[in-house]
Coordinates of C-alpha atoms and ligand atoms in Angstrom, one line a residue:
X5 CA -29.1 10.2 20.8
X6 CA -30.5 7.8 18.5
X7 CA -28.8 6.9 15.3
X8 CA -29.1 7.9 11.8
X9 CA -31.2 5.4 9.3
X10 CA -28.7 2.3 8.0
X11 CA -29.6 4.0 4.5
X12 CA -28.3 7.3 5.4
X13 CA -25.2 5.6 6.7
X14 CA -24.9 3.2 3.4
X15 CA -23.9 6.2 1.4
X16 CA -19.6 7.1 0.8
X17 CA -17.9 10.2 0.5
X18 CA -17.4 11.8 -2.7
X19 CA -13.5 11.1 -3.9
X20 CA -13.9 14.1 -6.0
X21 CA -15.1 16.2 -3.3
X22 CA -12.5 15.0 -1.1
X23 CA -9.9 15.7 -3.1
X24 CA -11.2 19.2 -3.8
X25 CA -11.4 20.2 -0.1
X26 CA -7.7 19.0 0.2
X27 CA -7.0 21.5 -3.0
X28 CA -8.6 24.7 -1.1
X29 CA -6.1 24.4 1.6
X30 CA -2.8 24.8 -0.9
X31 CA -1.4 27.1 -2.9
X32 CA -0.3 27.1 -6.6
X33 CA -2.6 24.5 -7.4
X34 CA -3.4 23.2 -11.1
X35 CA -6.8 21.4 -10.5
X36 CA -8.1 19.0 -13.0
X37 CA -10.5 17.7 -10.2
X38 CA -14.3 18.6 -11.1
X39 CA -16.2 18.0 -14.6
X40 CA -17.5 21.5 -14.8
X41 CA -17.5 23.4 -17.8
X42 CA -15.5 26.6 -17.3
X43 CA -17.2 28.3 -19.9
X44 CA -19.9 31.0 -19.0
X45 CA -23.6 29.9 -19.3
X46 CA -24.4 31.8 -23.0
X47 CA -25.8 35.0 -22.1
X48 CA -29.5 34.4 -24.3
X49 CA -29.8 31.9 -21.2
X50 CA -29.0 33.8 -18.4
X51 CA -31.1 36.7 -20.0
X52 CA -34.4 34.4 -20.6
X53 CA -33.6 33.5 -16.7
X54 CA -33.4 37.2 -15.9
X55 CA -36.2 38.4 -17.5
X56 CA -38.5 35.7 -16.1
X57 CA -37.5 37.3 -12.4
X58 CA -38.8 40.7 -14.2
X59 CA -41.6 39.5 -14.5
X60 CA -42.1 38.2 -11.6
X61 CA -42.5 34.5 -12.2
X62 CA -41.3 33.5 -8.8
X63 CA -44.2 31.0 -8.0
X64 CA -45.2 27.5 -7.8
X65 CA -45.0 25.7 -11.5
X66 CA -46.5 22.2 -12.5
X67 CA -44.9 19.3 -10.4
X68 CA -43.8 18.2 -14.1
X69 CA -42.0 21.4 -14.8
X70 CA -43.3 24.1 -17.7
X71 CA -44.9 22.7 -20.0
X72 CA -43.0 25.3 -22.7
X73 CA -39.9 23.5 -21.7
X74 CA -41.6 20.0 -21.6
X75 CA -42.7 20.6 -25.2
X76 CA -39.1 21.8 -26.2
X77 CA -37.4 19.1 -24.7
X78 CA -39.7 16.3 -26.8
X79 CA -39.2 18.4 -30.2
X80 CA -35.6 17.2 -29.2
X81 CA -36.4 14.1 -28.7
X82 CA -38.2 14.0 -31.9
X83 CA -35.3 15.3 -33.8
X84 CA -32.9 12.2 -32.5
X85 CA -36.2 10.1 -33.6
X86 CA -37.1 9.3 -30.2
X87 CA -40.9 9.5 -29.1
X88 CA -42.0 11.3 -26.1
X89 CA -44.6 13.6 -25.5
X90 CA -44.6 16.1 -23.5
X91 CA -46.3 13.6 -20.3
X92 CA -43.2 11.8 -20.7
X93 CA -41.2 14.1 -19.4
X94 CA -40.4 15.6 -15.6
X95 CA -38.0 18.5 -15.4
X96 CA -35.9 18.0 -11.9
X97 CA -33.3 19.9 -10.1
X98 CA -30.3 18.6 -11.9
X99 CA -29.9 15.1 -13.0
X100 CA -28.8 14.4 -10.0
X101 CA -32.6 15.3 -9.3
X102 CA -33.9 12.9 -11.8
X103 CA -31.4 10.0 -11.2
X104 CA -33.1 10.4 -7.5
X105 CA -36.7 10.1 -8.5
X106 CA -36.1 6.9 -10.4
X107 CA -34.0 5.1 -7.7
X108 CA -37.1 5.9 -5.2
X109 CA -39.1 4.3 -8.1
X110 CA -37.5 1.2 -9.2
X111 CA -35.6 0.4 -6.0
X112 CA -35.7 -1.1 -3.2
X113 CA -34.4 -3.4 0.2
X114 CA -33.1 -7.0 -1.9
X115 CA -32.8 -5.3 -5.6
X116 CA -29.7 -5.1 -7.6
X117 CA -28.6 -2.9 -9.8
X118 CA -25.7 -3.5 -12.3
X119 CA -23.6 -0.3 -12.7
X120 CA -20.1 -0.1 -14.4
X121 CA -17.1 -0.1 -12.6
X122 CA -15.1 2.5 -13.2
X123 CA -18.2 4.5 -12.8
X124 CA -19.2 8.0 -11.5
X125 CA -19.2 7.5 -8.1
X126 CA -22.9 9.3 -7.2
X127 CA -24.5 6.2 -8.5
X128 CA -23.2 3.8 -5.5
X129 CA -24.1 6.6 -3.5
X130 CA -27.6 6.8 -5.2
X131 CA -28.1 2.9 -5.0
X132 CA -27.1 2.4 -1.5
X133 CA -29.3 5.1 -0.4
X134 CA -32.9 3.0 -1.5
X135 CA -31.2 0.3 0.2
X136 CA -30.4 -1.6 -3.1
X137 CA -27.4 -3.2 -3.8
X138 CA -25.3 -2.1 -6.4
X139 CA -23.4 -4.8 -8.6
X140 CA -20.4 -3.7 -10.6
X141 CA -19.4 -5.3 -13.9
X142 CA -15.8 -4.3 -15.0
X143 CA -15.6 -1.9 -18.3
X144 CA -11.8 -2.2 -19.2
X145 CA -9.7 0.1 -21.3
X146 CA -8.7 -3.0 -23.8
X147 CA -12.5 -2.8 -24.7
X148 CA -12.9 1.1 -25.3
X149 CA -14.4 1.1 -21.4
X150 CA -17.5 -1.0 -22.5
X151 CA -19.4 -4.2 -20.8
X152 CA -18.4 -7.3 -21.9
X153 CA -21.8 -8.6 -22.8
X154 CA -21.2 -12.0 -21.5
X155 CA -19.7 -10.5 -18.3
X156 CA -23.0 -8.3 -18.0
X157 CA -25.1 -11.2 -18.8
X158 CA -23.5 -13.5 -16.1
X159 CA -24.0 -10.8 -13.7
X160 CA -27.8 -10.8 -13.5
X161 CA -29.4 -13.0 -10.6
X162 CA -32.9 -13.5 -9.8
X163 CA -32.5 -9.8 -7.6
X164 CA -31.5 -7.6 -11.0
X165 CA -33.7 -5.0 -11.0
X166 CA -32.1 -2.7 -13.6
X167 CA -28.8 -2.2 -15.3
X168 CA -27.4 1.7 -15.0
X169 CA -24.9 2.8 -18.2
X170 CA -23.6 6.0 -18.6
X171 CA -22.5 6.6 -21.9
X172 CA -20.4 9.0 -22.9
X173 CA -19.0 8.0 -19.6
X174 CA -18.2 9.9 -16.5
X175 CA -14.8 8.9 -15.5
X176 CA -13.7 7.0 -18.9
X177 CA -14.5 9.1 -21.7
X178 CA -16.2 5.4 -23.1
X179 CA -19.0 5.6 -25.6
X180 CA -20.9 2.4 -25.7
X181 CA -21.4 1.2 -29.5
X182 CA -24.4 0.1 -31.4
X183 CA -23.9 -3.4 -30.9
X184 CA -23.1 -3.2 -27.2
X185 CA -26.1 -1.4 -26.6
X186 CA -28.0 -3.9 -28.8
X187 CA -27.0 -6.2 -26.5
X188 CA -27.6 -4.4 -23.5
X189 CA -31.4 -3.5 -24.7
X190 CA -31.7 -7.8 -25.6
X191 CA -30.5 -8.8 -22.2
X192 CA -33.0 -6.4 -20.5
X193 CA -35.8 -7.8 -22.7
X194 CA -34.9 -11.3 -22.3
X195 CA -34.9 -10.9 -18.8
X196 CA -37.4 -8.4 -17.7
X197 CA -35.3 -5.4 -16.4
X198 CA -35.7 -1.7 -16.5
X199 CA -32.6 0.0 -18.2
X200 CA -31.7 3.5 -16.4
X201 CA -29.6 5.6 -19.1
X202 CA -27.6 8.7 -18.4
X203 CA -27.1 10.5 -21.2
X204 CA -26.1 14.1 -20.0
X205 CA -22.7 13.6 -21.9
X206 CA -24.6 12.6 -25.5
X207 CA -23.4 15.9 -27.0
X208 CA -19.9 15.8 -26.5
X209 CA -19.0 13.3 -29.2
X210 CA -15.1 13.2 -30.7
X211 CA -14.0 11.9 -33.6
X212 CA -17.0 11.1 -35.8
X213 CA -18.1 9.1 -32.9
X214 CA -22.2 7.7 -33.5
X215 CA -24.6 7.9 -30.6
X216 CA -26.9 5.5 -30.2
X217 CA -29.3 5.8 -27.3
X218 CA -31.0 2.5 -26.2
X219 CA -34.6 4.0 -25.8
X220 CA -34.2 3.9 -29.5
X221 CA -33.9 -0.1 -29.5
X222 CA -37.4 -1.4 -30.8
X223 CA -39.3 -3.0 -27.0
X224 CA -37.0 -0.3 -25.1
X225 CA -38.9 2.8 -24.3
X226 CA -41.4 0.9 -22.0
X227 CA -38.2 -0.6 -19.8
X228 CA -36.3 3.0 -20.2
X229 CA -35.5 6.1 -18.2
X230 CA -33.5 8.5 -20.2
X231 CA -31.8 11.3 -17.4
X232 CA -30.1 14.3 -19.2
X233 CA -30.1 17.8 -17.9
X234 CA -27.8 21.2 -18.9
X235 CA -25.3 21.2 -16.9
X236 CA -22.7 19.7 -19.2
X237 CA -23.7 20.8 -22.5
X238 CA -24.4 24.7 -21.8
X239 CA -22.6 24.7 -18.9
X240 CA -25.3 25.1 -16.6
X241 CA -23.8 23.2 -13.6
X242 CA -25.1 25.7 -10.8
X243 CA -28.4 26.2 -12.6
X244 CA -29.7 22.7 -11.6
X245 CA -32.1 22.0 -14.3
X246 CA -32.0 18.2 -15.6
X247 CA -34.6 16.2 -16.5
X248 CA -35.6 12.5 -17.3
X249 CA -37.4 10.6 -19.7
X250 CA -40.3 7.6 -19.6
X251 CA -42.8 6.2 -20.7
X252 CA -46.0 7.9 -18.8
X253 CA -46.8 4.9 -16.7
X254 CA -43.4 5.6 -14.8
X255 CA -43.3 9.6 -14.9
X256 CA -46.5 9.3 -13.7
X257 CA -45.8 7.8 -10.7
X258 CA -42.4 9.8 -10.0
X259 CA -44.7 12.9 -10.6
X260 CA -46.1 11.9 -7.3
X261 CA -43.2 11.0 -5.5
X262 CA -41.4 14.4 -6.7
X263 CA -44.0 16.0 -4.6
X264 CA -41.9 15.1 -1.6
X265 CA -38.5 15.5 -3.0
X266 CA -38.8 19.4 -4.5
X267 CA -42.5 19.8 -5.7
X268 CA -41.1 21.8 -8.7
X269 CA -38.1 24.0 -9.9
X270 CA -38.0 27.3 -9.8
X271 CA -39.9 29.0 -13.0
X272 CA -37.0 31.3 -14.8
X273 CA -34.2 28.7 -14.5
X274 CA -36.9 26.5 -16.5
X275 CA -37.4 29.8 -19.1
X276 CA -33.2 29.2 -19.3
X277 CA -33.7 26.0 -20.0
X278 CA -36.3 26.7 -23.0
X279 CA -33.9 29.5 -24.3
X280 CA -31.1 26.9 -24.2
X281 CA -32.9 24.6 -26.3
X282 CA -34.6 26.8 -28.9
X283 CA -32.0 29.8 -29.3
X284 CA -28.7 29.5 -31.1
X285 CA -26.4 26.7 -31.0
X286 CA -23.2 28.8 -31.8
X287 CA -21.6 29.0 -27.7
X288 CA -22.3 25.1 -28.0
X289 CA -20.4 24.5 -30.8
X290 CA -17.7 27.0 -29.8
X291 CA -17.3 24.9 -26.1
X292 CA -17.4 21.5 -28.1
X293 CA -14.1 22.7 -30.6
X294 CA -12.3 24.0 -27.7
X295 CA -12.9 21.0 -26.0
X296 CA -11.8 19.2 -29.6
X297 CA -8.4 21.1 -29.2
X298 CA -7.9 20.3 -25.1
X299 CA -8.0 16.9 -25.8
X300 CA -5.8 16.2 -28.6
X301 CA -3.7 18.5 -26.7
X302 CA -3.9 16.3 -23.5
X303 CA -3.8 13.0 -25.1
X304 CA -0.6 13.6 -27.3
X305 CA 1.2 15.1 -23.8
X306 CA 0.0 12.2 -21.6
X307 CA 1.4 9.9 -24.6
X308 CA 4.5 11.5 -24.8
X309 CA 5.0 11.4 -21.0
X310 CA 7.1 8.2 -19.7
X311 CA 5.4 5.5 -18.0
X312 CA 1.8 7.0 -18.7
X313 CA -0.6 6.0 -21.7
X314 CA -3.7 7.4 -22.4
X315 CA -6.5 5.9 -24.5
X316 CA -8.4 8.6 -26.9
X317 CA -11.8 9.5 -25.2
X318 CA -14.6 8.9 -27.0
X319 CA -17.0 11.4 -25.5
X320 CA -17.6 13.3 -22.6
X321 CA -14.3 15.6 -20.7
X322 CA -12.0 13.5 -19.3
X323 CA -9.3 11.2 -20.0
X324 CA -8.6 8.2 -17.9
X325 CA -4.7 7.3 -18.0
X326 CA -3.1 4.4 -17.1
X327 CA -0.5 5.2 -15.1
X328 CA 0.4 1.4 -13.5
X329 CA 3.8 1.9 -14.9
X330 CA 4.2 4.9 -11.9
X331 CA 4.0 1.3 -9.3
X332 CA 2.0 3.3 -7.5
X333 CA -1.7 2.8 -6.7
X334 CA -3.7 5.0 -8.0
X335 CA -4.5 6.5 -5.0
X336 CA -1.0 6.6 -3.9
X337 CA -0.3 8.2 -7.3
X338 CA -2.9 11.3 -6.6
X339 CA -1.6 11.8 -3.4
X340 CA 2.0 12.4 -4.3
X341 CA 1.0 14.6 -7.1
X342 CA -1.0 17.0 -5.2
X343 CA 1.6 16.7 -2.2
X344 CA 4.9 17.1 -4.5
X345 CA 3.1 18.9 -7.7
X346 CA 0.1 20.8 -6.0
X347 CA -1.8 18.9 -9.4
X348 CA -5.3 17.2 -8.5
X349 CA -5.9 14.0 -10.4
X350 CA -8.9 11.8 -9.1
X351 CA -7.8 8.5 -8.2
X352 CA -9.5 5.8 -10.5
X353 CA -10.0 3.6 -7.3
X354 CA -12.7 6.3 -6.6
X355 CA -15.0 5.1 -8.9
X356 CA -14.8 1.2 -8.0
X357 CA -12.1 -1.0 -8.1
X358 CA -12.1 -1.5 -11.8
X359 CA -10.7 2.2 -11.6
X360 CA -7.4 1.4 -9.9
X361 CA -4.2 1.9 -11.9
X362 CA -6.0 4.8 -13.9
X363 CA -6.7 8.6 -12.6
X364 CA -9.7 11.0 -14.0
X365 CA -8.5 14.0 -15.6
X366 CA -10.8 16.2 -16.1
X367 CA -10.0 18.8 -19.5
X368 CA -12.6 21.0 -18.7
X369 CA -10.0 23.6 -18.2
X370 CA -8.1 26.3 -20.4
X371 CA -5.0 25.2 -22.5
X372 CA -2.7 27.1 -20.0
X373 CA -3.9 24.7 -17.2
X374 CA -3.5 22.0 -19.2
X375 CA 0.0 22.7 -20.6
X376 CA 1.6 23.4 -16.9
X377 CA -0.6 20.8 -15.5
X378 CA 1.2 18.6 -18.4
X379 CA 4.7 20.2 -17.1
X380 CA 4.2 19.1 -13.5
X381 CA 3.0 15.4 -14.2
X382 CA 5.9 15.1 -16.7
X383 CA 8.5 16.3 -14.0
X384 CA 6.4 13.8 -11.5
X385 CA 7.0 10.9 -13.2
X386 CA 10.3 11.3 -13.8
X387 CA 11.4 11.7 -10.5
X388 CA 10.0 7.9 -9.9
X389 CA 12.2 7.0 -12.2
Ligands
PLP8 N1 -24.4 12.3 -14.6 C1 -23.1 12.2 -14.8 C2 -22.6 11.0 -15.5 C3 -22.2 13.2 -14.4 O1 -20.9 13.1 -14.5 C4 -22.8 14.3 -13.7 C5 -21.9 15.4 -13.1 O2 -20.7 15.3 -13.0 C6 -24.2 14.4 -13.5 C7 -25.0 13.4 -14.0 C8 -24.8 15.5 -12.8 O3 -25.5 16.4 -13.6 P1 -26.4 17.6 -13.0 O4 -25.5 18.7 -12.8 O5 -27.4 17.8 -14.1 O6 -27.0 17.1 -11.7

């Protein structure tokens, strides 16, 4: 038989995935694998998506998505003093959806893209697929997980087609600062690159911290794609409704790729998405100070644990230990704890090889978890001792 294309074969395994197929073959398992909320969706959401079926909206809707939800979604915009309209945005199955329309715009065979490394691992995946190579620059714990600007700058060669940042960041918990994305937004002007900006963890902020998103930097928009979706925020994950933001010339265009890719999403998940964004914020707010209290509560037990110290997350749900003081690897260290603790950890080494010496917690999980998860790590490390 003949082969599969080189691009299909260009793309790796999920770490996460394979380390949550090892979990669903043991027993007594504390899982701190996947960064799904495990809250419900609020029930004014999954109502608006029930009643739409009642009335039958089970047809075809603009390639773009509704434009009710368009319209919502640049009121939001609006209200964080960022300009689109409603032609400037697609609606797409999931941000994984939108992250896929912009790869098949921007990229191709000899382009580079400069991704983070620790980074979530879908976006070497989503590189490699166009054929692209992705280049990572290291974001290190001593600097809050952000670039080094002169690191990023030194990184870009005649082939840098766009830099990719992810902030709050998916594994580190990182939120880049004003004057790292300043320089981020000057480097792309200066020399002539798009900027692809996932912002799906934006809401979940700790500790007073500011959010500055670079499409706000003046000469930005035009060299922009903002991805966001619901999944995170109202926990939506199974929903798939994300969308992206750019200026028209770009959604434009990806309007008549996503023809090909899923023509449109189905009309009462889009209703959800509208209820989401226009009804009460109150299960928001509730999921963001529970997830306030899970992570000083994680934190303060990693701290206390010996051998194991843990920076305090800026955004997002996860932590990102260091645990090099186990002398283990860290995928050595995930290994033993799921083997000897039945605890799943994602090795940081599955998110580039800036990740190694640090695992991904996720803290998207009740206190109880998180207090025997604590127990068993605690009891882990000191039997290295
Ligand atoms: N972007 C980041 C950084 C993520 O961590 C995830 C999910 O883990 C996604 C996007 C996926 O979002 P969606 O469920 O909207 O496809």
């Amino acid at each position: 038989m003949k082969g599969f294309s080189q691009r299909a074969l260009r793309v790796p395994p999920s770490e996460i995935r394979r380390m949550f197929a090892m979990q669903e073959r043991m027993e007594d398992v504390v899982s701190f694998a996947l960064g799904e909320p495990d809250f419900d969706t609020p029930e004014h959401v999954t109502q608006a998506i029930v009643d739409s079926y009642g009335r039958r909206e089970t047809h075809y809707t603009p390639n773009r998505g509704l434009k009710p939800l368009r319209a919502a979604i640049a009121a939001e915009y609006r209200n964080r003093g960022l300009d689109y309209n409603e032609n400037e945005i697609l609606i797409a199955p999931g941000a994984v959806g939108a992250l896929n329309l912009v790869s098949m715009l921007l990229l191709q065979e000899g382009d580079e893209v400069i991704i983070p490394d620790p980074c979530w691992s879908n976006y070497i995946g989503l590189v490699a697929q166009t054929g692209a190579d992705a280049v990572p620059v290291k974001v290190r714990a001593e600097n809050h997980f952000m670039f080094d600007l002169e690191e990023l700058a030194a990184a870009v060669t005649d082939r840098t087609k766009a830099i990719l940042i992810n902030s709050p960041s998916n594994p580190t918990g990182g939120v880049l600062d004003r004057t790292t994305i300043q320089g981020v937004a000057e480097l792309a002007m200066e020399k002539d690159l798009y900027v692809i900006s996932d912002e799906i963890y934006r809401e979940l902020l700790w500790d007073g911290t500011k959010y500055t998103s670079i499409a706000s930097i003046p000469g930005m928009k035009e060299r922009t794609i903002l991805i966001d979706g619901f999944s995170k925020t109202f926990a939506m994950t199974g929903i798939r409704l994300g969308y992206l933001a750019a200026s028209e010339g770009m959604t434009d265009r990806m309007n008549t790729l996503l023809e090909n890719v899923f023509s449109c999403i189905n009309e009462p998940i889009q209703w959800g998405g509208v209820a989401a964004l226009e009804g009460g914020r109150e299960a928001v707010e509730e999921m963001k100070e529970t997830y306030r209290k899970r992570r000083r509560r994680i934190v303060d037990g990693l701290n206390a644990i010996h051998g194991i110290s843990c920076m305090e997350p800026a955004g997002a749900f996860y932590v990102f230990p260091d645990i090099r003081k186990s002398g283990l690897s860290s995928m050595d260290f995930a290994m033993s704890l799921l083997q000897e603790e039945h605890v799943v950890v994602i090795p940081g080494s599955g998110f580039g090889a800036g990740g190694e010496g640090f695992v991904r917690i996720s803290y998207a999980v009740d206190m109880e978890t998180i207090d025997e998860g604590l127990r068993r790590i605690r009891r882990f490390m000191k039997n290295r001792r």
